[in-house]
Amino acid sequence: MSEIAPHQPRPLIHAVSDAKLMAVLGPTNTGKTHYAIERMCGYASGMMGLPLRLLAREIYERVVATKGPNAVALITGEEKIIPRLPSYFICTVEAMPLERQVDFLCVDEIQLCGDTERGYVFTDRLLHARGRFETLFLGAKTFAPLFHRLFPGAEIMMRERLSSLTYSGPKKLTRLPKRTAIVAFSTEKVYAIAELIRRQRGGAAVVMGSLSPKTRNAQVELFQKGEVDFLVATDAIGMGLNMDIQHVAFSGLSKFDGKHTRHLTAQEIGQIAGRAGRHMNDGTFGVTGECHELDEDLVHAVENHIFTPLDAAQWRNHKLDFSTLDALLKSLTEPSHVIGLHLAKEALDEKSLRALSQDEDIAAKIKNPVSLRILWEACQLPDFRKIGFDEHLKLVSHLFWSRLSPGGFIAEDWFEGALRDLDHMDGDIDTLSSRLSGVRTLSYIANRGAWLARTEHWRDTTRDLEERLSDKLHEALMQRFIDARTSALLKALDAEEAPRPEVTPEGQVIIEGHVVGEVKGLSFRPSGSESLVADKALRQAANRAIKPLLLDRLRDLAQSASKTFQIRNHDVLWQKEPVARIEPSDWFNPRLKLIDAPDHPVLSERALKRLTDYVRQAAQSGLKSLYKMKQVADDESMSANVRAIAFRLYENGGVMARDEALKLSPEDKAALKALGIAGHRYAWFLPDIQSPKLRPLLQAFGKGENPADHPQRKHSLRGQLLLDDYGAVALKTLSQLDKIMNHGQWQKGATYVREDAFAVLALGDKQRDKLMQALGLVKVEPITITETVVVTPVAGEATAEGKKRRRRRKGKATAVPESPTDTVDVVPAETAAETETAVEATAEPTVEALPEVPEVAAETSPVTETREIQLLGWRHKSFEPRPPREKLQRQRSERKAPKDSSERGEGKPPRKGRPQGGQRPERPHKDQSRKEPAVNPYSPFADLRARLAEKVEQD
């Protein structure tokens, strides 16, 4: 993203000699803005300056829809969306990057150059902002004389209103027509009117200039889509916000302009009233509440758009002298020598500069142009918080000293702490609005080019916090000022004063004291007893009222917290009532269907999206290990074997048969263990989702979209493994069988197990053998072993001969190593010979070693008892011996067959090397006597050896 600094020194604007300069003037609803957008899109590049951030956002979205997001940039004081190479710039007037040269340039609401607060900014753009080929200024007709005086050769285009605007007089709030905007000029008045509209008419949307664009758009959407019929707003709607308003009602005709309360001018009243009647639809305006009626002259002026011409514009010198503080202050107060340009009154930035320059420390620091320019930039910080001039000065002073630090940046610890203090979603509407104002201040700081070291990071962080606070504020506004239930009932009954039905906690719907049915979830069940409803018309009215009531429930459902939802079986419950059903689908991409929802596509879509988000979040939170398998399967950094196992576990619902052909390295085994995958010689599985607490959540998604492609999934939901030629078997049974086989004896490629060890499986012999065969095991002949049991001896019966017998038995017995008794979570995929302990056993009875028993006393000896035990054996198919070849057997049989002389043939000499008759000749036996070893006669041991030999002979 490129960075555009709006406060760099402005270069000269190079316009071609025949560049077009024109003012397009007229009242509201004349299509001026639409005309300017079309002209701008006809050029290769363009720029539009707008009076409000809300309006800039609206125009930005319109241009993006035409040119695409990569070609359009949005630049305001608190927000920047700048693609890599933008061609079109939609900005607030203050934030226009005039150092950029564009083919087309436009400034909207140019008549604000006469405003005492911001007029000098519009005047500066009027005098110095130009496009290379065309420049347009949009505004009211009152601007025409001043524009002609400043630019005698420029063209003026007058446009007429597309529809008429008439005065309808005063009306009570309860009698205002639908599609009405009520205008108030203070936050307290806006809230009071919205609350009254809520009680009387069902609710209203709220639009104020202090709202963020996201909150404002969400509120306007409620009005535009007809969810509410009334809009309560400040005079912010007068600045080009286009809505389908049919009537504008003024609740007052005076406003506070920052210093004192003053009456609205005829131009301001006409600007606001002109919002009524869009395109070719006529509009009306009037007064309501305690506002007095408009006099005839004012009404005539507004209806016919006759207002006092603008005779002068507010001006401030843009060529500032930063050599010294006095020079800067003098350049700010320098008047214009052009007729029609009046020196603007002291603005907030100039007032802040004069106040801070009185500080001795600051005055000593701004002795050079660089530090003086830094102070001036800090003074241009807008006062979004509106908490007092002294508090604003403290913030500006802090920014100035921070910018003078060695790095030249504001401390990130301070900025992060300020954000943390604002990052709270609780509180009422005023509290949330106050936090949003603070976030706007931090957003302005983050969007300055060189104020923070990590501009992009903090820009994104402030934008994220503003969006979250905006959503919370929108929810708070809806909760306080919209009673969708009342509004829906009034629409359905088609009578403003008609009674509305009530719903008891049990779900009963009552109209005029009669029970007409009950509401369960999103469905209405009419009462079956006619005696409860005496009048047929009342039932018909109830049927008309119920649909809006259900729509109200849809709205509430879409805004409900997650704690109000619950998953039971395949249904999603809201307030303990089923409202949607989970269709067979993926766990983390669920598909839901509302149960008996009313016919309203927009609200149904919102409710369905909310429920889908809840189910997805519940699955990701509850089935964490399964979600991890999905991520590992897509992770290219993992090995192929680990990804394959993870993918199959994810597809099959956490259970899969073990593949002996899959060879795992030690690294793969360690990775599987780290991922929480458990297993044994028969299966891999995820143990946590097999718990009784999480299995219902796993089962809620059914067998999947294509059950035939994943037959294992439906058995995984019950904690079973599907085996060919057997069917489904419980994981618990396989784990017990794995433990049994681990305790078996390994001999000649087979595992031998006691028959009584299989009792825990609760399987018959045939069913057990079938299961073993399905697991790839072949039954072999059983073997018999002997087992010696030690019997406790009787005291006094032990003898010395018994002790010797124990010693001999201890020396002759063969020790049998113990087999492993415990299983681990992850069993490596090795062969049976590698994983099981070998046991020396033969078909002949053998005596196993007994553990060494400590002697109790010298006269005590153990008594043993020997018995035979039969062991059942199984061998894996891969260990089965190969059958002998047929060809070799034939050769051996032919070789053993006797041959007589007739078969050999007469006259043939016998074969050499073997005697006739098939008998081998006797070979002489070698002398097996042991030879005496050679002795070196010179060895010192030779004499000793001779003496020992003589002594042996004598004995």
mmCIF file of C-alpha atoms in Angstrom, residues 171-359:
data_model
loop_
_atom_site.group_PDB
_atom_site.id
_atom_site.type_symbol
_atom_site.label_atom_id
_atom_site.label_comp_id
_atom_site.label_asym_id
_atom_site.label_seq_id
_atom_site.Cartn_x
_atom_site.Cartn_y
_atom_site.Cartn_z
ATOM 1 C CA LYS A 171 -47.910 16.798 12.634
ATOM 2 C CA LYS A 172 -47.737 14.831 15.837
ATOM 3 C CA LEU A 173 -45.041 12.210 16.127
ATOM 4 C CA THR A 174 -47.691 9.509 16.314
ATOM 5 C CA ARG A 175 -49.289 10.800 13.075
ATOM 6 C CA LEU A 176 -46.223 11.193 10.920
ATOM 7 C CA PRO A 177 -46.384 9.263 7.641
ATOM 8 C CA LYS A 178 -44.140 6.322 6.958
ATOM 9 C CA ARG A 179 -40.708 6.916 5.354
ATOM 10 C CA THR A 180 -40.252 10.052 7.462
ATOM 11 C CA ALA A 181 -36.972 11.537 8.688
ATOM 12 C CA ILE A 182 -37.256 13.505 11.943
ATOM 13 C CA VAL A 183 -34.441 16.060 12.290
ATOM 14 C CA ALA A 184 -33.088 17.128 15.684
ATOM 15 C CA PHE A 185 -30.021 19.220 16.511
ATOM 16 C CA SER A 186 -28.685 17.612 19.694
ATOM 17 C CA THR A 187 -27.848 14.083 20.746
ATOM 18 C CA GLU A 188 -30.241 14.209 23.680
ATOM 19 C CA LYS A 189 -33.128 15.278 21.448
ATOM 20 C CA VAL A 190 -32.338 12.535 18.925
ATOM 21 C CA TYR A 191 -32.442 9.892 21.663
ATOM 22 C CA ALA A 192 -35.673 11.212 23.163
ATOM 23 C CA ILE A 193 -37.503 11.253 19.807
ATOM 24 C CA ALA A 194 -36.202 7.798 18.872
ATOM 25 C CA GLU A 195 -37.414 6.417 22.201
ATOM 26 C CA LEU A 196 -40.867 7.911 21.672
ATOM 27 C CA ILE A 197 -41.038 6.538 18.129
ATOM 28 C CA ARG A 198 -40.083 3.133 19.461
ATOM 29 C CA ARG A 199 -42.950 3.084 21.935
ATOM 30 C CA GLN A 200 -45.528 4.478 19.539
ATOM 31 C CA ARG A 201 -44.476 3.287 16.084
ATOM 32 C CA GLY A 202 -42.223 0.284 16.628
ATOM 33 C CA GLY A 203 -38.794 1.857 16.289
ATOM 34 C CA ALA A 204 -36.513 4.106 14.246
ATOM 35 C CA ALA A 205 -33.031 4.172 12.788
ATOM 36 C CA VAL A 206 -30.589 6.800 14.076
ATOM 37 C CA VAL A 207 -28.069 8.776 11.980
ATOM 38 C CA MET A 208 -25.645 11.302 13.448
ATOM 39 C CA GLY A 209 -22.449 12.878 12.200
ATOM 40 C CA SER A 210 -20.463 11.378 15.094
ATOM 41 C CA LEU A 211 -21.271 7.821 14.032
ATOM 42 C CA SER A 212 -18.638 5.807 12.255
ATOM 43 C CA PRO A 213 -19.321 4.975 8.588
ATOM 44 C CA LYS A 214 -20.027 1.344 9.434
ATOM 45 C CA THR A 215 -22.592 2.183 12.126
ATOM 46 C CA ARG A 216 -24.196 4.840 9.963
ATOM 47 C CA ASN A 217 -24.477 2.459 6.983
ATOM 48 C CA ALA A 218 -25.986 -0.264 9.168
ATOM 49 C CA GLN A 219 -28.597 2.160 10.517
ATOM 50 C CA VAL A 220 -29.422 3.491 7.061
ATOM 51 C CA GLU A 221 -29.787 -0.080 5.808
ATOM 52 C CA LEU A 222 -32.495 -0.702 8.409
ATOM 53 C CA PHE A 223 -34.439 2.241 6.995
ATOM 54 C CA GLN A 224 -33.754 1.497 3.330
ATOM 55 C CA LYS A 225 -34.858 -2.142 3.599
ATOM 56 C CA GLY A 226 -38.070 -1.244 5.373
ATOM 57 C CA GLU A 227 -37.267 -2.883 8.700
ATOM 58 C CA VAL A 228 -38.160 0.467 10.266
ATOM 59 C CA ASP A 229 -40.288 3.246 8.766
ATOM 60 C CA PHE A 230 -38.718 6.188 10.561
ATOM 61 C CA LEU A 231 -35.318 7.831 10.706
ATOM 62 C CA VAL A 232 -34.175 10.198 13.465
ATOM 63 C CA ALA A 233 -31.124 12.224 12.417
ATOM 64 C CA THR A 234 -29.135 15.386 12.895
ATOM 65 C CA ASP A 235 -28.460 17.868 10.127
ATOM 66 C CA ALA A 236 -25.837 15.423 8.809
ATOM 67 C CA ILE A 237 -28.452 14.092 6.380
ATOM 68 C CA GLY A 238 -28.432 17.458 4.603
ATOM 69 C CA MET A 239 -24.957 16.843 3.156
ATOM 70 C CA GLY A 240 -25.726 14.565 0.267
ATOM 71 C CA LEU A 241 -26.736 11.368 2.086
ATOM 72 C CA ASN A 242 -29.140 9.769 -0.370
ATOM 73 C CA MET A 243 -32.058 7.829 1.141
ATOM 74 C CA ASP A 244 -35.624 7.061 0.159
ATOM 75 C CA ILE A 245 -37.224 9.730 2.341
ATOM 76 C CA GLN A 246 -40.719 10.975 1.524
ATOM 77 C CA HIS A 247 -41.165 13.470 4.367
ATOM 78 C CA VAL A 248 -38.799 15.554 6.515
ATOM 79 C CA ALA A 249 -40.073 16.749 9.912
ATOM 80 C CA PHE A 250 -38.167 19.398 11.883
ATOM 81 C CA SER A 251 -38.304 18.971 15.667
ATOM 82 C CA GLY A 252 -36.534 22.343 16.097
ATOM 83 C CA LEU A 253 -35.151 25.254 14.090
ATOM 84 C CA SER A 254 -32.079 26.209 16.127
ATOM 85 C CA LYS A 255 -28.706 24.582 16.700
ATOM 86 C CA PHE A 256 -25.574 25.035 18.798
ATOM 87 C CA ASP A 257 -22.629 25.885 16.539
ATOM 88 C CA GLY A 258 -19.899 25.385 19.122
ATOM 89 C CA LYS A 259 -20.158 28.776 20.812
ATOM 90 C CA HIS A 260 -23.798 29.759 20.983
ATOM 91 C CA THR A 261 -27.242 28.655 19.870
ATOM 92 C CA ARG A 262 -28.501 30.238 16.663
ATOM 93 C CA HIS A 263 -31.459 29.891 14.295
ATOM 94 C CA LEU A 264 -31.128 27.944 11.091
ATOM 95 C CA THR A 265 -30.844 29.960 7.924
ATOM 96 C CA ALA A 266 -33.266 29.519 5.060
ATOM 97 C CA GLN A 267 -30.417 27.931 3.054
ATOM 98 C CA GLU A 268 -29.789 25.340 5.798
ATOM 99 C CA ILE A 269 -33.505 24.551 6.120
ATOM 100 C CA GLY A 270 -33.774 24.114 2.377
ATOM 101 C CA GLN A 271 -30.684 21.891 2.318
ATOM 102 C CA ILE A 272 -32.163 19.548 4.937
ATOM 103 C CA ALA A 273 -35.744 19.621 3.638
ATOM 104 C CA GLY A 274 -34.461 18.812 0.157
ATOM 105 C CA ARG A 275 -33.641 15.279 1.306
ATOM 106 C CA ALA A 276 -37.362 14.486 0.895
ATOM 107 C CA GLY A 277 -38.392 13.211 -2.508
ATOM 108 C CA ARG A 278 -35.659 11.476 -4.429
ATOM 109 C CA HIS A 279 -35.396 11.228 -8.218
ATOM 110 C CA MET A 280 -38.878 11.781 -9.693
ATOM 111 C CA ASN A 281 -40.793 11.278 -6.431
ATOM 112 C CA ASP A 282 -42.209 14.414 -4.834
ATOM 113 C CA GLY A 283 -41.362 15.190 -1.232
ATOM 114 C CA THR A 284 -42.842 17.118 1.671
ATOM 115 C CA PHE A 285 -41.472 18.821 4.758
ATOM 116 C CA GLY A 286 -43.021 20.105 7.970
ATOM 117 C CA VAL A 287 -42.576 20.408 11.721
ATOM 118 C CA THR A 288 -43.381 18.139 14.647
ATOM 119 C CA GLY A 289 -43.239 18.065 18.418
ATOM 120 C CA GLU A 290 -42.670 21.437 20.100
ATOM 121 C CA CYS A 291 -41.315 23.137 16.984
ATOM 122 C CA HIS A 292 -43.302 26.199 15.928
ATOM 123 C CA GLU A 293 -44.664 26.471 12.404
ATOM 124 C CA LEU A 294 -42.662 28.028 9.588
ATOM 125 C CA ASP A 295 -43.769 31.428 8.399
ATOM 126 C CA GLU A 296 -45.056 31.863 4.866
ATOM 127 C CA ASP A 297 -42.005 33.700 3.549
ATOM 128 C CA LEU A 298 -39.669 30.971 4.728
ATOM 129 C CA VAL A 299 -41.930 28.286 3.273
ATOM 130 C CA HIS A 300 -42.060 30.115 -0.048
ATOM 131 C CA ALA A 301 -38.256 30.444 -0.123
ATOM 132 C CA VAL A 302 -37.715 26.753 0.605
ATOM 133 C CA GLU A 303 -40.300 25.510 -1.882
ATOM 134 C CA ASN A 304 -38.939 27.718 -4.674
ATOM 135 C CA HIS A 305 -35.257 27.544 -3.689
ATOM 136 C CA ILE A 306 -34.894 31.302 -3.323
ATOM 137 C CA PHE A 307 -32.080 32.112 -0.905
ATOM 138 C CA THR A 308 -29.719 34.991 -0.172
ATOM 139 C CA PRO A 309 -26.685 34.860 -2.482
ATOM 140 C CA LEU A 310 -23.271 34.189 -0.990
ATOM 141 C CA ASP A 311 -21.276 37.413 -1.199
ATOM 142 C CA ALA A 312 -17.945 36.390 0.385
ATOM 143 C CA ALA A 313 -15.836 33.355 1.145
ATOM 144 C CA GLN A 314 -13.781 32.652 4.256
ATOM 145 C CA TRP A 315 -10.063 32.813 3.472
ATOM 146 C CA ARG A 316 -6.822 31.990 5.222
ATOM 147 C CA ASN A 317 -3.333 32.365 3.826
ATOM 148 C CA HIS A 318 -1.894 29.046 2.689
ATOM 149 C CA LYS A 319 1.648 30.400 2.262
ATOM 150 C CA LEU A 320 2.755 30.040 5.866
ATOM 151 C CA ASP A 321 6.099 31.366 7.103
ATOM 152 C CA PHE A 322 7.809 28.898 9.472
ATOM 153 C CA SER A 323 10.956 30.926 10.045
ATOM 154 C CA THR A 324 9.805 32.073 13.497
ATOM 155 C CA LEU A 325 6.721 31.799 15.661
ATOM 156 C CA ASP A 326 5.861 35.441 15.156
ATOM 157 C CA ALA A 327 6.243 35.087 11.399
ATOM 158 C CA LEU A 328 3.905 32.067 11.429
ATOM 159 C CA LEU A 329 1.252 33.851 13.465
ATOM 160 C CA LYS A 330 1.528 36.895 11.223
ATOM 161 C CA SER A 331 1.107 34.814 8.060
ATOM 162 C CA LEU A 332 -1.988 33.187 9.550
ATOM 163 C CA THR A 333 -3.629 36.574 10.113
ATOM 164 C CA GLU A 334 -2.608 38.125 6.814
ATOM 165 C CA PRO A 335 -5.753 39.346 4.983
ATOM 166 C CA SER A 336 -6.537 38.784 1.324
ATOM 167 C CA HIS A 337 -6.437 41.632 -1.173
ATOM 168 C CA VAL A 338 -9.053 39.965 -3.393
ATOM 169 C CA ILE A 339 -12.593 41.293 -3.201
ATOM 170 C CA GLY A 340 -14.944 38.627 -1.905
ATOM 171 C CA LEU A 341 -12.357 36.840 0.276
ATOM 172 C CA HIS A 342 -12.733 37.633 3.966
ATOM 173 C CA LEU A 343 -10.196 36.659 6.584
ATOM 174 C CA ALA A 344 -11.472 33.629 8.479
ATOM 175 C CA LYS A 345 -11.852 33.729 12.201
ATOM 176 C CA GLU A 346 -9.378 31.974 14.415
ATOM 177 C CA ALA A 347 -9.613 28.194 13.840
ATOM 178 C CA LEU A 348 -8.874 25.459 16.358
ATOM 179 C CA ASP A 349 -5.346 24.834 15.077
ATOM 180 C CA GLU A 350 -4.414 28.521 15.280
ATOM 181 C CA LYS A 351 -5.984 28.797 18.730
ATOM 182 C CA SER A 352 -4.009 25.774 19.918
ATOM 183 C CA LEU A 353 -0.780 27.218 18.491
ATOM 184 C CA ARG A 354 -1.205 30.518 20.330
ATOM 185 C CA ALA A 355 -2.036 28.720 23.600
ATOM 186 C CA LEU A 356 0.887 26.304 23.461
ATOM 187 C CA SER A 357 3.363 28.999 22.458
ATOM 188 C CA GLN A 358 2.749 30.572 25.891
ATOM 189 C CA ASP A 359 4.386 27.534 27.480
#
